[in-house]
Amino acid sequence: MLALLALTAGCTSAAPRGQSHTQVCTVTRVSDGDSLRALCPGLGGVTRIRLRGIDAPELRQRYGQQARQAVLALCQKQAIRIPARPARDRYQRVLADVHCGGVDVSLRLVQSGLAWVYRPTAAEYPRLVQAERRAQRARLGLWGDAHPVAPWTWRRQHANR
């Protein structure tokens, strides 16, 4: 019984945004500004994770490398919590609100002007929407460009290249 309590204690502590049943993973790689890989024993090993609520510039896009570096600085080798039964996107990546060292990664990127709020889920993230507006007004990061290109537009423009 004591062993069972020890195993479950790490999986049910307080978690962001209502994720009451979570598992601990360790970030092993930052792919770009909105996706990473983490060792998640509860999911069978290394798992691809997509940050919910944002869409960061692609790596070959302006500000893409800066967004990746920001996530790398926050999260590399950090423990993160993800839902025990996570939702997945169409590419089978785990969708999660990620906090590294107590920092909401999506919020930090948006505040810095290194990511857009992901439009289809914007209503779920009013803090991100407010942060994006503040970053736009302050002309931070990509908002300093006269005509920043959203990643979804950039992907469409570069789909056949």
Tab-separated table of C-alpha atoms in Angstrom:
chain	number	residue	atom	x	y	z
A	1	MET	CA	0.000	0.000	0.000
A	2	LEU	CA	2.810	2.421	0.863
A	3	ALA	CA	4.468	1.724	-2.492
A	4	LEU	CA	1.187	2.455	-4.284
A	5	LEU	CA	0.846	5.779	-2.442
A	6	ALA	CA	4.405	6.704	-3.361
A	7	LEU	CA	3.736	5.962	-7.027
A	8	THR	CA	0.509	7.927	-7.195
A	9	ALA	CA	1.742	10.903	-5.187
A	10	GLY	CA	3.792	12.192	-8.119
A	11	CYS	CA	0.832	11.861	-10.461
A	12	THR	CA	-1.907	13.725	-8.651
A	13	SER	CA	-0.462	16.906	-7.200
A	14	ALA	CA	-1.725	20.345	-8.164
A	15	ALA	CA	-1.473	20.997	-11.878
A	16	PRO	CA	-2.154	23.875	-14.240
A	17	ARG	CA	-5.595	24.634	-15.674
A	18	GLY	CA	-7.632	21.901	-14.024
A	19	GLN	CA	-5.327	19.022	-14.877
A	20	SER	CA	-6.058	17.175	-11.647
A	21	HIS	CA	-4.513	13.868	-12.723
A	22	THR	CA	-1.081	14.440	-14.155
A	23	GLN	CA	2.139	12.654	-14.819
A	24	VAL	CA	5.655	13.992	-14.570
A	25	CYS	CA	7.820	14.077	-17.679
A	26	THR	CA	11.323	15.403	-18.316
A	27	VAL	CA	11.953	17.623	-21.330
A	28	THR	CA	14.600	16.050	-23.567
A	29	ARG	CA	14.396	18.220	-26.698
A	30	VAL	CA	12.860	21.477	-27.837
A	31	SER	CA	11.801	21.093	-31.454
A	32	ASP	CA	10.582	24.637	-32.037
A	33	GLY	CA	8.698	27.412	-30.252
A	34	ASP	CA	5.549	25.408	-29.639
A	35	SER	CA	6.613	21.770	-29.516
A	36	LEU	CA	9.012	19.661	-27.545
A	37	ARG	CA	9.807	16.081	-26.625
A	38	ALA	CA	9.773	14.724	-23.124
A	39	LEU	CA	10.484	11.425	-21.449
A	40	CYS	CA	7.108	10.362	-20.069
A	41	PRO	CA	7.304	6.916	-18.466
A	42	GLY	CA	3.507	6.825	-18.096
A	43	LEU	CA	3.131	7.166	-21.867
A	44	GLY	CA	5.779	4.601	-22.720
A	45	GLY	CA	8.834	6.762	-23.307
A	46	VAL	CA	9.691	9.870	-25.286
A	47	THR	CA	6.539	11.763	-26.192
A	48	ARG	CA	5.980	14.653	-28.584
A	49	ILE	CA	4.181	17.546	-26.875
A	50	ARG	CA	2.472	20.536	-28.497
A	51	LEU	CA	1.970	23.657	-26.378
A	52	ARG	CA	-1.715	24.507	-26.178
A	53	GLY	CA	-2.970	27.992	-26.842
A	54	ILE	CA	-0.203	29.288	-29.105
A	55	ASP	CA	1.280	29.031	-32.571
A	56	ALA	CA	4.937	30.049	-32.744
A	57	PRO	CA	6.810	31.008	-35.911
A	58	GLU	CA	8.296	28.105	-37.838
A	59	LEU	CA	12.053	27.598	-37.472
A	60	ARG	CA	12.801	28.969	-40.972
A	61	GLN	CA	10.444	31.879	-40.373
A	62	ARG	CA	11.525	35.193	-38.849
A	63	TYR	CA	11.530	34.849	-35.004
A	64	GLY	CA	11.301	31.060	-35.235
A	65	GLN	CA	14.786	30.476	-33.854
A	66	GLN	CA	14.238	33.042	-31.095
A	67	ALA	CA	11.023	31.303	-30.035
A	68	ARG	CA	12.806	27.932	-29.928
A	69	GLN	CA	15.680	29.413	-27.901
A	70	ALA	CA	13.229	30.930	-25.407
A	71	VAL	CA	11.572	27.540	-24.825
A	72	LEU	CA	14.964	25.843	-24.641
A	73	ALA	CA	16.152	28.315	-21.982
A	74	LEU	CA	13.007	27.723	-19.917
A	75	CYS	CA	12.479	24.005	-20.333
A	76	GLN	CA	15.539	21.971	-21.322
A	77	LYS	CA	15.893	19.043	-18.886
A	78	GLN	CA	13.068	20.449	-16.733
A	79	ALA	CA	10.325	18.382	-15.159
A	80	ILE	CA	6.884	19.183	-16.522
A	81	ARG	CA	3.412	17.874	-15.784
A	82	ILE	CA	1.039	16.733	-18.463
A	83	PRO	CA	-2.421	15.191	-18.180
A	84	ALA	CA	-2.439	11.495	-17.344
A	85	ARG	CA	-4.883	11.016	-20.233
A	86	PRO	CA	-3.844	13.769	-22.614
A	87	ALA	CA	-5.691	15.016	-25.659
A	88	ARG	CA	-3.775	14.653	-28.908
A	89	ASP	CA	-3.683	16.637	-32.116
A	90	ARG	CA	-3.997	15.218	-35.635
A	91	TYR	CA	-0.249	14.429	-35.605
A	92	GLN	CA	-0.683	12.441	-32.372
A	93	ARG	CA	1.261	14.992	-30.309
A	94	VAL	CA	0.119	15.416	-26.723
A	95	LEU	CA	-1.637	18.760	-26.236
A	96	ALA	CA	-0.677	20.341	-22.922
A	97	ASP	CA	-0.403	23.585	-20.994
A	98	VAL	CA	3.299	23.455	-20.122
A	99	HIS	CA	4.936	25.125	-17.131
A	100	CYS	CA	8.724	25.007	-16.725
A	101	GLY	CA	10.213	26.189	-13.456
A	102	GLY	CA	6.817	27.608	-12.509
A	103	VAL	CA	6.591	29.662	-15.727
A	104	ASP	CA	3.659	29.299	-18.130
A	105	VAL	CA	5.630	28.775	-21.338
A	106	SER	CA	2.849	29.780	-23.735
A	107	LEU	CA	2.177	32.968	-21.801
A	108	ARG	CA	5.879	33.880	-21.710
A	109	LEU	CA	6.217	33.458	-25.477
A	110	VAL	CA	3.143	35.559	-26.210
A	111	GLN	CA	4.242	38.263	-23.727
A	112	SER	CA	7.621	38.415	-25.475
A	113	GLY	CA	6.126	38.706	-28.941
A	114	LEU	CA	7.440	35.295	-29.956
A	115	ALA	CA	4.113	33.547	-30.597
A	116	TRP	CA	0.568	34.188	-31.697
A	117	VAL	CA	-2.455	33.064	-29.756
A	118	TYR	CA	-3.804	29.991	-31.546
A	119	ARG	CA	-7.037	31.359	-32.963
A	120	PRO	CA	-9.228	28.211	-32.763
A	121	THR	CA	-8.691	28.019	-28.973
A	122	ALA	CA	-8.360	31.737	-28.166
A	123	ALA	CA	-11.622	31.820	-26.194
A	124	GLU	CA	-10.138	29.266	-23.752
A	125	TYR	CA	-7.130	31.513	-23.089
A	126	PRO	CA	-8.180	35.091	-22.255
A	127	ARG	CA	-4.842	35.707	-20.483
A	128	LEU	CA	-3.010	34.880	-23.700
A	129	VAL	CA	-5.276	37.158	-25.735
A	130	GLN	CA	-4.634	40.038	-23.304
A	131	ALA	CA	-0.887	39.353	-23.349
A	132	GLU	CA	-0.874	39.350	-27.148
A	133	ARG	CA	-2.623	42.726	-27.236
A	134	ARG	CA	-0.059	44.171	-24.804
A	135	ALA	CA	2.842	42.786	-26.861
A	136	GLN	CA	1.311	44.251	-30.040
A	137	ARG	CA	0.916	47.688	-28.434
A	138	ALA	CA	4.502	47.565	-27.151
A	139	ARG	CA	5.729	46.301	-30.559
A	140	LEU	CA	7.613	43.449	-28.895
A	141	GLY	CA	9.291	40.726	-30.927
A	142	LEU	CA	7.440	39.904	-34.113
A	143	TRP	CA	5.009	42.751	-33.451
A	144	GLY	CA	7.876	45.145	-34.189
A	145	ASP	CA	7.642	44.125	-37.857
A	146	ALA	CA	5.405	46.231	-40.075
A	147	HIS	CA	3.561	43.133	-41.331
A	148	PRO	CA	4.293	40.037	-39.225
A	149	VAL	CA	3.367	36.818	-41.004
A	150	ALA	CA	1.345	34.389	-38.911
A	151	PRO	CA	2.745	30.850	-38.881
A	152	TRP	CA	-0.432	29.396	-40.404
A	153	THR	CA	-0.061	31.807	-43.341
A	154	TRP	CA	3.659	31.081	-43.660
A	155	ARG	CA	3.034	27.304	-43.697
A	156	ARG	CA	0.400	27.696	-46.418
A	157	GLN	CA	2.790	29.853	-48.502
A	158	HIS	CA	5.616	27.330	-48.131
A	159	ALA	CA	3.633	24.092	-48.371
A	160	ASN	CA	4.991	23.037	-51.774
A	161	ARG	CA	8.601	24.059	-51.287
